[in-house]
Structure formats: structure tokens, C-alpha cells
PDB file of C-alpha atoms in Angstrom:
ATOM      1  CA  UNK C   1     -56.071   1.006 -62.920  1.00 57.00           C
ATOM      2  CA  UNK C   2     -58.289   2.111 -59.920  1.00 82.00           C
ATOM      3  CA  UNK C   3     -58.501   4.984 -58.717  1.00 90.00           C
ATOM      4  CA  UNK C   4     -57.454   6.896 -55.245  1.00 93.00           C
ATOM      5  CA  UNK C   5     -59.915   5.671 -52.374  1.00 91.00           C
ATOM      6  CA  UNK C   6     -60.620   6.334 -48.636  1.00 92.00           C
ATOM      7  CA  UNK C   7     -60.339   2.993 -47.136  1.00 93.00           C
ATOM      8  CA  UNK C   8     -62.143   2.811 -43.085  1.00 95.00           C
ATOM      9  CA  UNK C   9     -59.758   1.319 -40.339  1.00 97.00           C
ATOM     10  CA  UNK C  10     -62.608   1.102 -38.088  1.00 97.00           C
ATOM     11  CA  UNK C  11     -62.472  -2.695 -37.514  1.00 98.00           C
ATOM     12  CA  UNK C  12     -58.695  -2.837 -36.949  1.00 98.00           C
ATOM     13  CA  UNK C  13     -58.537   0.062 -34.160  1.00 98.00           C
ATOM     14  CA  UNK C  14     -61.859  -2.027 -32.586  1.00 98.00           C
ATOM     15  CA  UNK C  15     -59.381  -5.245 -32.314  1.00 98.00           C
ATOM     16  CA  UNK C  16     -56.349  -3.370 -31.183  1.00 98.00           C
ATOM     17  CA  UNK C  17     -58.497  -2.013 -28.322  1.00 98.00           C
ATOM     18  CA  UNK C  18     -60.262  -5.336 -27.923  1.00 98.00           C
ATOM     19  CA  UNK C  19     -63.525  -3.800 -28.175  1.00 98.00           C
ATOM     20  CA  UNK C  20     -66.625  -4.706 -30.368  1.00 98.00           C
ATOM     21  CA  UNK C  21     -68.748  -2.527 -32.566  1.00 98.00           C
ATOM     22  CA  UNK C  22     -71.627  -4.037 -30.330  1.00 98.00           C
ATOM     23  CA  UNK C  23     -70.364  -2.280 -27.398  1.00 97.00           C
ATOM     24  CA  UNK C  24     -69.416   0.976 -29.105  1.00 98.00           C
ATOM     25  CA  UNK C  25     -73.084   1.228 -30.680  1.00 98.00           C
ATOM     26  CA  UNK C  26     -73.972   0.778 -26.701  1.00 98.00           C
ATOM     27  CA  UNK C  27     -72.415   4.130 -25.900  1.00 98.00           C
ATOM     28  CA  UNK C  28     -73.510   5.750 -28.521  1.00 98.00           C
ATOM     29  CA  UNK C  29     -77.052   4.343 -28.111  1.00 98.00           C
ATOM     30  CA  UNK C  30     -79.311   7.312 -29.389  1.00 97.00           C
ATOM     31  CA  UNK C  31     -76.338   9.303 -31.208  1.00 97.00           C
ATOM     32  CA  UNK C  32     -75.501   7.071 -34.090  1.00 97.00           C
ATOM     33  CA  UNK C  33     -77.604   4.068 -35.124  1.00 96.00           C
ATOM     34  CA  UNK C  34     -76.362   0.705 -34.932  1.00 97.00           C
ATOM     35  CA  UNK C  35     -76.535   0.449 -38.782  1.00 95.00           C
ATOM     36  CA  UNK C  36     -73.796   2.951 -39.072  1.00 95.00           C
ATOM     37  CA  UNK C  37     -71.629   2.227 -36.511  1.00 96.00           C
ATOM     38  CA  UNK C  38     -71.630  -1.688 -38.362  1.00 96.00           C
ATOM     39  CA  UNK C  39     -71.501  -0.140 -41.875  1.00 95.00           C
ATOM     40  CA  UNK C  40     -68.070   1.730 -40.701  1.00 96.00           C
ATOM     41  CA  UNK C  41     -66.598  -1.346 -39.045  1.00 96.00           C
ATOM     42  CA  UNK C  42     -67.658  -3.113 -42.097  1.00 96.00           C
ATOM     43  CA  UNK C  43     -66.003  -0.944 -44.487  1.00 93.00           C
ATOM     44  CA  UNK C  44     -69.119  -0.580 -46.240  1.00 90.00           C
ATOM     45  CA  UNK C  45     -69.777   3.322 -46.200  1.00 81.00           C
ATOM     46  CA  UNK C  46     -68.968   5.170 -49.194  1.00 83.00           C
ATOM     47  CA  UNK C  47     -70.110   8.654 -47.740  1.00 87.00           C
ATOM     48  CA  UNK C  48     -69.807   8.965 -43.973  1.00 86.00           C
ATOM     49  CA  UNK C  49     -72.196  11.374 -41.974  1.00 92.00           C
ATOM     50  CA  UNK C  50     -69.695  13.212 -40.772  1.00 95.00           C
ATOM     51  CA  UNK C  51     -71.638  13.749 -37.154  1.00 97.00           C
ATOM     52  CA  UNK C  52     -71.669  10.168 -37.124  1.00 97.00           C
ATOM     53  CA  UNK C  53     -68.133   9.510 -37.432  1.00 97.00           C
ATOM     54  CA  UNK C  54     -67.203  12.381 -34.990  1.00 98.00           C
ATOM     55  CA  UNK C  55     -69.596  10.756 -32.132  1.00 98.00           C
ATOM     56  CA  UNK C  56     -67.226   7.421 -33.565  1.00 98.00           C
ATOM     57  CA  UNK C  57     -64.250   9.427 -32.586  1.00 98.00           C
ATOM     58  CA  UNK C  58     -65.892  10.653 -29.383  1.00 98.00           C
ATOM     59  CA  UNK C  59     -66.970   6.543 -28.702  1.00 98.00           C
ATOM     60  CA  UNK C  60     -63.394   5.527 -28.876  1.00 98.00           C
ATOM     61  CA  UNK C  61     -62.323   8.003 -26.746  1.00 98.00           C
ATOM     62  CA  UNK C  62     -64.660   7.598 -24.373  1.00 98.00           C
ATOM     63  CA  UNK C  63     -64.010   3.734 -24.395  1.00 98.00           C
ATOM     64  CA  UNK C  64     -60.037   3.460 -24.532  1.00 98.00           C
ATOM     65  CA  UNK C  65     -58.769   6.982 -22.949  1.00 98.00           C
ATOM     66  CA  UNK C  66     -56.642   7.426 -25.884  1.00 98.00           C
ATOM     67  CA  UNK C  67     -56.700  10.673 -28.382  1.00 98.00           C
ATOM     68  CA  UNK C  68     -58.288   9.157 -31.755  1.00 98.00           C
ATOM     69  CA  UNK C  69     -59.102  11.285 -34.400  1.00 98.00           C
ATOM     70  CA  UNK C  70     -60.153  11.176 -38.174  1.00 97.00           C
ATOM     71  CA  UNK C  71     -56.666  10.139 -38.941  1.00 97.00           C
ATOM     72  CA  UNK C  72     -57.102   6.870 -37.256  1.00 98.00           C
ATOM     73  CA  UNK C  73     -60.308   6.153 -38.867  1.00 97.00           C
ATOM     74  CA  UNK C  74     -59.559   6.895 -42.443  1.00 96.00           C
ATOM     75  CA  UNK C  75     -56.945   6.033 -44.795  1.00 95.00           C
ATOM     76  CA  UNK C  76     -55.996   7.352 -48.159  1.00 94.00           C
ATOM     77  CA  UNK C  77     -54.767   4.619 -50.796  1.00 92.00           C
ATOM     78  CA  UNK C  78     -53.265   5.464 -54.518  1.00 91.00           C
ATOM     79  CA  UNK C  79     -54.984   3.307 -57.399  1.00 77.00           C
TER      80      UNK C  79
END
């Protein structure tokens, strides 16, 4: 049995909007690096910088108008 995990819902809230991780890492051109902005859409980050993911947040607002928020990010699964 696995464990409990955070999974990242990065990439699905990206193609909801219609938007790409290429143009978020635009806006947030010397805030986050590209790298991380990928990683997150990727799934790939185990241990998010939490500035980094809050300049995410701010990204996403910035791009769609709407009120995202850690909630919308991050997901909590049962093993």
C-alpha cells in the first residue's frame, strides 16, 4: 500500500485556461525560473519553494482574472 501524497494540478488548470507553462514562465520571467514553473506542470516537484508556487498563484491570476489559490494547485490523495 502507498502512502498519502500531494499530487500538482498544475497542468490541468493550464488546459482549462488554455494557457501554456511557456507563457506563464513569460510573466514570471525573473521571479521563478523556467525549470520550476515546468517541474510543477510536470508533476515532478517533490518539495515546492513555496515563493515559487505563490508567484504560480499570482501568474494565474494575473493571466485568467480568476481567484486561484493553493487549493487549486495541490491535491491530497489517500494510499
Amino acid at each position: 500500500m502507498d502512502g498519502p501524497r500531494i499530487r500538482w494540478k498544475l497542468r490541468a488548470v493550464l488546459d482549462q485556461e488554455g494557457l501554456s507553462a511557456y507563457g506563464l514562465t513569460q510573466l514570471l520571467a525573473g521571479k521563478v525560473a523556467p525549470n520550476t514553473v515546468y517541474s510543477f506542470a510536470r508533476g515532478e516537484k517533490k518539495r515546492p519553494d513555496l515563493e515559487a508556487l505563490a508567484w504560480v498563484i499570482w501568474g494565474l491570476r494575473k493571466l485568467t482574472g480568476k481567484p486561484y489559490g493553493v487549493q487549486d494547485l495541490l491535491e491530497y490523495e489517500e494510499g
